[in-house]
CSV table of N, CA, C and O in Angstrom, one decimal:
chain,number,residue,atom,x,y,z
A,1,MET,N,17.1,8.4,6.0
A,1,MET,CA,15.8,8.1,6.7
A,1,MET,C,14.7,7.9,5.7
A,1,MET,O,13.9,7.0,5.8
A,2,PHE,N,14.6,8.8,4.7
A,2,PHE,CA,13.6,8.7,3.7
A,2,PHE,C,13.6,7.4,2.9
A,2,PHE,O,12.6,6.8,2.6
A,3,VAL,N,14.8,6.8,2.7
A,3,VAL,CA,15.0,5.6,2.0
A,3,VAL,C,14.3,4.4,2.8
A,3,VAL,O,13.6,3.6,2.3
A,4,LYS,N,14.6,4.4,4.1
A,4,LYS,CA,14.0,3.4,5.0
A,4,LYS,C,12.4,3.5,5.0
A,4,LYS,O,11.7,2.5,4.9
A,5,ILE,N,11.9,4.8,5.0
A,5,ILE,CA,10.5,5.0,5.0
A,5,ILE,C,9.9,4.5,3.7
A,5,ILE,O,8.9,3.8,3.6
A,6,LYS,N,10.5,4.9,2.6
A,6,LYS,CA,10.1,4.4,1.3
A,6,LYS,C,10.1,2.9,1.1
A,6,LYS,O,9.2,2.3,0.6
A,7,ASN,N,11.1,2.3,1.6
A,7,ASN,CA,11.2,0.8,1.5
A,7,ASN,C,10.1,0.2,2.4
A,7,ASN,O,9.5,-0.8,1.9
A,8,LYS,N,9.8,0.8,3.5
A,8,LYS,CA,8.7,0.2,4.3
A,8,LYS,C,7.4,0.4,3.6
A,8,LYS,O,6.5,-0.5,3.7
A,9,ILE,N,7.2,1.5,3.0
A,9,ILE,CA,5.9,1.8,2.2
A,9,ILE,C,5.8,0.8,1.1
A,9,ILE,O,4.7,0.2,0.9
A,10,ILE,N,6.9,0.5,0.4
A,10,ILE,CA,6.8,-0.5,-0.7
A,10,ILE,C,6.5,-1.9,-0.2
A,10,ILE,O,5.6,-2.6,-0.7
A,11,GLU,N,7.1,-2.2,1.0
A,11,GLU,CA,6.8,-3.5,1.6
A,11,GLU,C,5.3,-3.6,2.0
A,11,GLU,O,4.6,-4.6,1.8
A,12,LEU,N,4.8,-2.5,2.6
A,12,LEU,CA,3.4,-2.5,3.1
A,12,LEU,C,2.4,-2.5,1.9
A,12,LEU,O,1.3,-3.0,2.0
A,13,ALA,N,2.8,-1.9,0.8
A,13,ALA,CA,1.9,-1.8,-0.4
A,13,ALA,C,1.5,-3.2,-0.9
A,13,ALA,O,0.4,-3.4,-1.3
A,14,LYS,N,2.4,-4.1,-0.9
A,14,LYS,CA,2.1,-5.5,-1.4
A,14,LYS,C,1.1,-6.1,-0.5
A,14,LYS,O,0.1,-6.7,-1.0
A,15,ASN,N,1.2,-6.0,0.8
A,15,ASN,CA,0.2,-6.5,1.8
A,15,ASN,C,-1.1,-5.8,1.6
A,15,ASN,O,-2.2,-6.4,1.7
A,16,ALA,N,-1.0,-4.5,1.5
A,16,ALA,CA,-2.2,-3.6,1.4
A,16,ALA,C,-3.1,-4.0,0.2
A,16,ALA,O,-4.3,-4.1,0.3
A,17,VAL,N,-2.4,-4.3,-0.9
A,17,VAL,CA,-3.2,-4.7,-2.1
A,17,VAL,C,-3.9,-6.0,-1.9
A,17,VAL,O,-5.0,-6.2,-2.3
A,18,LEU,N,-3.2,-7.0,-1.3
A,18,LEU,CA,-3.8,-8.3,-1.0
A,18,LEU,C,-5.0,-8.1,0.0
A,18,LEU,O,-6.0,-8.7,-0.2
A,19,VAL,N,-4.8,-7.3,1.0
A,19,VAL,CA,-5.9,-7.1,2.0
A,19,VAL,C,-7.1,-6.4,1.3
A,19,VAL,O,-8.2,-6.9,1.5
A,20,ALA,N,-6.8,-5.4,0.5
A,20,ALA,CA,-7.9,-4.7,-0.2
A,20,ALA,C,-8.7,-5.7,-1.1
A,20,ALA,O,-9.9,-5.7,-1.2
A,21,GLU,N,-7.9,-6.5,-1.8
A,21,GLU,CA,-8.5,-7.5,-2.8
A,21,GLU,C,-9.4,-8.5,-2.0
A,21,GLU,O,-10.5,-8.8,-2.4
A,22,GLU,N,-8.9,-9.0,-0.9
A,22,GLU,CA,-9.7,-9.9,-0.1
A,22,GLU,C,-10.9,-9.3,0.5
A,22,GLU,O,-12.0,-9.9,0.5
A,23,GLU,N,-10.8,-8.1,0.9
A,23,GLU,CA,-11.9,-7.4,1.6
A,23,GLU,C,-13.0,-7.0,0.6
A,23,GLU,O,-14.2,-7.1,0.9
A,24,LEU,N,-12.6,-6.5,-0.6
A,24,LEU,CA,-13.6,-5.9,-1.5
A,24,LEU,C,-13.8,-6.7,-2.7
A,24,LEU,O,-14.8,-6.5,-3.5
A,25,GLY,N,-13.0,-7.8,-3.0
A,25,GLY,CA,-13.2,-8.6,-4.2
A,25,GLY,C,-12.8,-7.9,-5.5
A,25,GLY,O,-12.1,-6.9,-5.5
A,26,THR,N,-13.3,-8.5,-6.5
A,26,THR,CA,-13.0,-7.9,-7.9
A,26,THR,C,-13.8,-6.7,-8.1
A,26,THR,O,-14.8,-6.4,-7.6
A,27,GLY,N,-13.2,-5.9,-9.0
A,27,GLY,CA,-13.8,-4.6,-9.4
A,27,GLY,C,-13.5,-3.6,-8.2
A,27,GLY,O,-12.7,-3.8,-7.4
A,28,LYS,N,-14.3,-2.5,-8.2
A,28,LYS,CA,-14.1,-1.5,-7.2
A,28,LYS,C,-12.7,-1.0,-7.0
A,28,LYS,O,-12.2,-0.8,-5.9
A,29,GLY,N,-12.0,-0.7,-8.1
A,29,GLY,CA,-10.6,-0.4,-8.1
A,29,GLY,C,-10.3,0.8,-7.3
A,29,GLY,O,-9.3,0.8,-6.5
A,30,GLN,N,-11.0,1.9,-7.4
A,30,GLN,CA,-10.7,3.1,-6.6
A,30,GLN,C,-10.9,2.9,-5.1
A,30,GLN,O,-10.2,3.4,-4.3
A,31,GLU,N,-12.0,2.1,-4.8
A,31,GLU,CA,-12.2,1.8,-3.4
A,31,GLU,C,-11.1,1.0,-2.8
A,31,GLU,O,-10.6,1.2,-1.7
A,32,LYS,N,-10.6,0.0,-3.6
A,32,LYS,CA,-9.5,-0.8,-3.1
A,32,LYS,C,-8.2,0.0,-3.0
A,32,LYS,O,-7.5,-0.2,-2.0
A,33,LYS,N,-8.0,0.9,-3.9
A,33,LYS,CA,-6.8,1.8,-3.8
A,33,LYS,C,-6.9,2.7,-2.5
A,33,LYS,O,-5.9,2.8,-1.8
A,34,THR,N,-8.0,3.2,-2.3
A,34,THR,CA,-8.2,4.0,-1.1
A,34,THR,C,-7.9,3.2,0.2
A,34,THR,O,-7.2,3.6,1.1
A,35,LEU,N,-8.5,2.0,0.2
A,35,LEU,CA,-8.3,1.1,1.3
A,35,LEU,C,-6.8,0.7,1.5
A,35,LEU,O,-6.3,0.7,2.6
A,36,ALA,N,-6.1,0.5,0.4
A,36,ALA,CA,-4.7,0.1,0.4
A,36,ALA,C,-3.9,1.3,1.0
A,36,ALA,O,-3.0,1.1,1.8
A,37,ILE,N,-4.2,2.5,0.6
A,37,ILE,CA,-3.4,3.6,1.0
A,37,ILE,C,-3.7,3.8,2.6
A,37,ILE,O,-2.7,4.0,3.3
A,38,LYS,N,-4.9,3.6,3.0
A,38,LYS,CA,-5.2,3.7,4.4
A,38,LYS,C,-4.4,2.7,5.2
A,38,LYS,O,-3.9,2.9,6.3
A,39,TYR,N,-4.4,1.5,4.6
A,39,TYR,CA,-3.7,0.3,5.3
A,39,TYR,C,-2.2,0.7,5.4
A,39,TYR,O,-1.6,0.5,6.5
A,40,ILE,N,-1.6,1.2,4.4
A,40,ILE,CA,-0.2,1.6,4.5
A,40,ILE,C,0.1,2.6,5.6
A,40,ILE,O,1.0,2.4,6.4
A,41,VAL,N,-0.7,3.7,5.5
A,41,VAL,CA,-0.5,4.7,6.5
A,41,VAL,C,-0.7,4.2,7.9
A,41,VAL,O,0.1,4.5,8.9
A,42,LYS,N,-1.7,3.4,8.1
A,42,LYS,CA,-2.1,2.9,9.5
A,42,LYS,C,-1.0,2.0,10.0
A,42,LYS,O,-0.7,2.0,11.2
A,43,ASN,N,-0.3,1.3,9.1
A,43,ASN,CA,0.7,0.3,9.6
A,43,ASN,C,2.1,0.8,9.5
A,43,ASN,O,3.1,0.0,9.8
A,44,LEU,N,2.3,2.1,9.3
A,44,LEU,CA,3.7,2.6,9.4
A,44,LEU,C,4.1,2.7,10.8
A,44,LEU,O,3.3,3.0,11.7
A,45,PRO,N,5.3,2.3,11.1
A,45,PRO,CA,5.8,2.2,12.5
A,45,PRO,C,6.2,3.6,13.2
A,45,PRO,O,7.3,3.8,13.6
A,46,PHE,N,5.2,4.5,13.1
A,46,PHE,CA,5.5,5.8,13.7
A,46,PHE,C,4.3,6.3,14.4
A,46,PHE,O,3.2,5.8,14.4
A,47,SER,N,4.4,7.5,15.1
A,47,SER,CA,3.3,8.1,15.8
A,47,SER,C,2.3,8.6,14.8
A,47,SER,O,2.6,8.8,13.6
A,48,GLU,N,1.1,8.9,15.3
A,48,GLU,CA,0.0,9.4,14.4
A,48,GLU,C,0.5,10.7,13.8
A,48,GLU,O,0.2,10.9,12.6
A,49,PHE,N,1.1,11.5,14.5
A,49,PHE,CA,1.6,12.8,13.9
A,49,PHE,C,2.5,12.6,12.8
A,49,PHE,O,2.4,13.2,11.7
A,50,VAL,N,3.5,11.7,13.0
A,50,VAL,CA,4.5,11.4,11.9
A,50,VAL,C,3.8,10.8,10.7
A,50,VAL,O,4.2,11.1,9.6
A,51,LYS,N,2.9,9.9,11.0
A,51,LYS,CA,2.2,9.2,9.9
A,51,LYS,C,1.4,10.3,9.0
A,51,LYS,O,1.4,10.2,7.8
A,52,THR,N,0.9,11.2,9.7
A,52,THR,CA,0.2,12.3,9.0
A,52,THR,C,1.1,13.1,8.1
A,52,THR,O,0.8,13.4,6.9
A,53,VAL,N,2.3,13.4,8.7
A,53,VAL,CA,3.3,14.2,7.9
A,53,VAL,C,3.8,13.4,6.7
A,53,VAL,O,3.9,13.9,5.6
A,54,ILE,N,4.0,12.1,7.0
A,54,ILE,CA,4.5,11.2,5.9
A,54,ILE,C,3.5,11.1,4.8
A,54,ILE,O,3.8,11.2,3.6
A,55,SER,N,2.2,10.9,5.2
A,55,SER,CA,1.2,10.8,4.2
A,55,SER,C,1.0,12.0,3.4
A,55,SER,O,0.6,12.0,2.2
A,56,LEU,N,1.2,13.2,4.0
A,56,LEU,CA,1.1,14.4,3.2
A,56,LEU,C,2.3,14.6,2.2
A,56,LEU,O,2.1,14.9,1.1
A,57,PHE,N,3.5,14.4,2.7
A,57,PHE,CA,4.7,14.6,1.9
A,57,PHE,C,5.0,13.5,0.9
A,57,PHE,O,5.6,13.8,-0.1
A,58,LEU,N,4.5,12.3,1.2
A,58,LEU,CA,4.8,11.2,0.3
A,58,LEU,C,3.6,10.6,-0.3
A,58,LEU,O,3.5,9.4,-0.7
A,59,SER,N,2.5,11.4,-0.4
A,59,SER,CA,1.2,10.9,-0.9
A,59,SER,C,1.4,10.3,-2.3
A,59,SER,O,0.8,9.3,-2.7
A,60,SER,N,2.1,11.1,-3.1
A,60,SER,CA,2.3,10.6,-4.5
A,60,SER,C,3.1,9.3,-4.6
A,60,SER,O,2.8,8.4,-5.3
A,61,PHE,N,4.1,9.2,-3.7
A,61,PHE,CA,4.9,8.0,-3.7
A,61,PHE,C,4.1,6.8,-3.2
A,61,PHE,O,4.2,5.7,-3.7
A,62,ILE,N,3.3,7.0,-2.2
A,62,ILE,CA,2.4,6.0,-1.7
A,62,ILE,C,1.4,5.5,-2.8
A,62,ILE,O,1.2,4.3,-3.0
A,63,ASP,N,0.9,6.5,-3.5
A,63,ASP,CA,0.0,6.1,-4.6
A,63,ASP,C,0.7,5.3,-5.6
A,63,ASP,O,0.1,4.3,-6.1
A,64,ASP,N,1.9,5.7,-6.0
A,64,ASP,CA,2.7,5.0,-7.0
A,64,ASP,C,3.0,3.6,-6.5
A,64,ASP,O,3.0,2.6,-7.2
A,65,ALA,N,3.3,3.5,-5.2
A,65,ALA,CA,3.7,2.2,-4.6
A,65,ALA,C,2.5,1.2,-4.7
A,65,ALA,O,2.7,0.0,-5.0
A,66,VAL,N,1.3,1.7,-4.5
A,66,VAL,CA,0.1,0.9,-4.6
A,66,VAL,C,-0.1,0.4,-6.0
A,66,VAL,O,-0.3,-0.8,-6.3
A,67,GLU,N,0.1,1.3,-7.0
A,67,GLU,CA,-0.1,1.0,-8.4
A,67,GLU,C,0.9,-0.1,-8.8
A,67,GLU,O,0.6,-1.0,-9.5
A,68,ILE,N,2.2,0.1,-8.4
A,68,ILE,CA,3.2,-0.9,-8.7
A,68,ILE,C,2.9,-2.3,-8.1
A,68,ILE,O,3.1,-3.3,-8.7
A,69,ALA,N,2.4,-2.2,-6.8
A,69,ALA,CA,2.0,-3.5,-6.1
A,69,ALA,C,0.9,-4.2,-6.9
A,69,ALA,O,0.9,-5.4,-7.0
A,70,VAL,N,0.0,-3.4,-7.4
A,70,VAL,CA,-1.1,-4.0,-8.2
A,70,VAL,C,-0.6,-4.7,-9.4
A,70,VAL,O,-0.9,-5.8,-9.8
A,71,LEU,N,0.3,-4.0,-10.1
A,71,LEU,CA,0.9,-4.6,-11.3
A,71,LEU,C,1.7,-5.8,-11.0
A,71,LEU,O,1.7,-6.8,-11.7
A,72,TYR,N,2.4,-5.8,-9.9
A,72,TYR,CA,3.2,-6.9,-9.5
A,72,TYR,C,2.3,-8.1,-9.2
A,72,TYR,O,2.5,-9.3,-9.6
A,73,MET,N,1.2,-7.9,-8.5
A,73,MET,CA,0.2,-9.0,-8.1
A,73,MET,C,-0.4,-9.5,-9.4
A,73,MET,O,-0.6,-10.8,-9.5
A,74,LYS,N,-0.7,-8.7,-10.3
A,74,LYS,CA,-1.3,-9.2,-11.6
A,74,LYS,C,-0.3,-10.0,-12.4
A,74,LYS,O,-0.7,-10.8,-13.2
A,75,SER,N,1.0,-9.7,-12.2
A,75,SER,CA,2.0,-10.5,-13.0
A,75,SER,C,2.3,-11.9,-12.5
A,75,SER,O,2.9,-12.7,-13.1
A,76,LEU,N,1.8,-12.1,-11.2
A,76,LEU,CA,2.1,-13.4,-10.6
A,76,LEU,C,1.2,-14.5,-11.3
A,76,LEU,O,0.1,-14.2,-11.7
A,77,PRO,N,1.7,-15.7,-11.4
A,77,PRO,CA,0.9,-16.7,-12.0
A,77,PRO,C,-0.3,-17.1,-11.2
A,77,PRO,O,-0.3,-17.0,-9.9
A,78,LYS,N,-1.4,-17.3,-11.8
A,78,LYS,CA,-2.7,-17.7,-11.1
A,78,LYS,C,-2.5,-19.1,-10.5
A,78,LYS,O,-2.0,-19.9,-11.2
A,79,GLN,N,-3.1,-19.2,-9.3
A,79,GLN,CA,-3.1,-20.6,-8.7
A,79,GLN,C,-4.3,-21.3,-9.2
A,79,GLN,O,-5.4,-20.8,-9.2
A,80,GLU,N,-4.0,-22.6,-9.6
A,80,GLU,CA,-5.1,-23.4,-10.1
A,80,GLU,C,-5.8,-24.1,-9.0
A,80,GLU,O,-5.1,-24.4,-8.0
A,81,GLY,N,-7.0,-24.5,-9.2
A,81,GLY,CA,-7.7,-25.2,-8.1
A,81,GLY,C,-8.5,-24.4,-7.2
A,81,GLY,O,-9.1,-24.9,-6.2
A,82,GLU,N,-8.5,-23.1,-7.4
A,82,GLU,CA,-9.3,-22.2,-6.5
A,82,GLU,C,-10.5,-21.7,-7.1
A,82,GLU,O,-10.7,-21.6,-8.3
């Protein structure tokens, strides 16, 4: 079960980074990270109680997933014309 939860967190982290970047723009790294973490926890497909437990026990993993998603997004080629 933990593997499925971790995979879902990784999947959500990519979206979370995009949403945080769109909402807050460039800079404000810590604020974007906090927003991304909240996005992940909010969008987990569990009850509020289970989300709270997951966020407590997997907080370090969620943090790492956001950092990895940021590095992944930075590695993508920039789109020209924007």
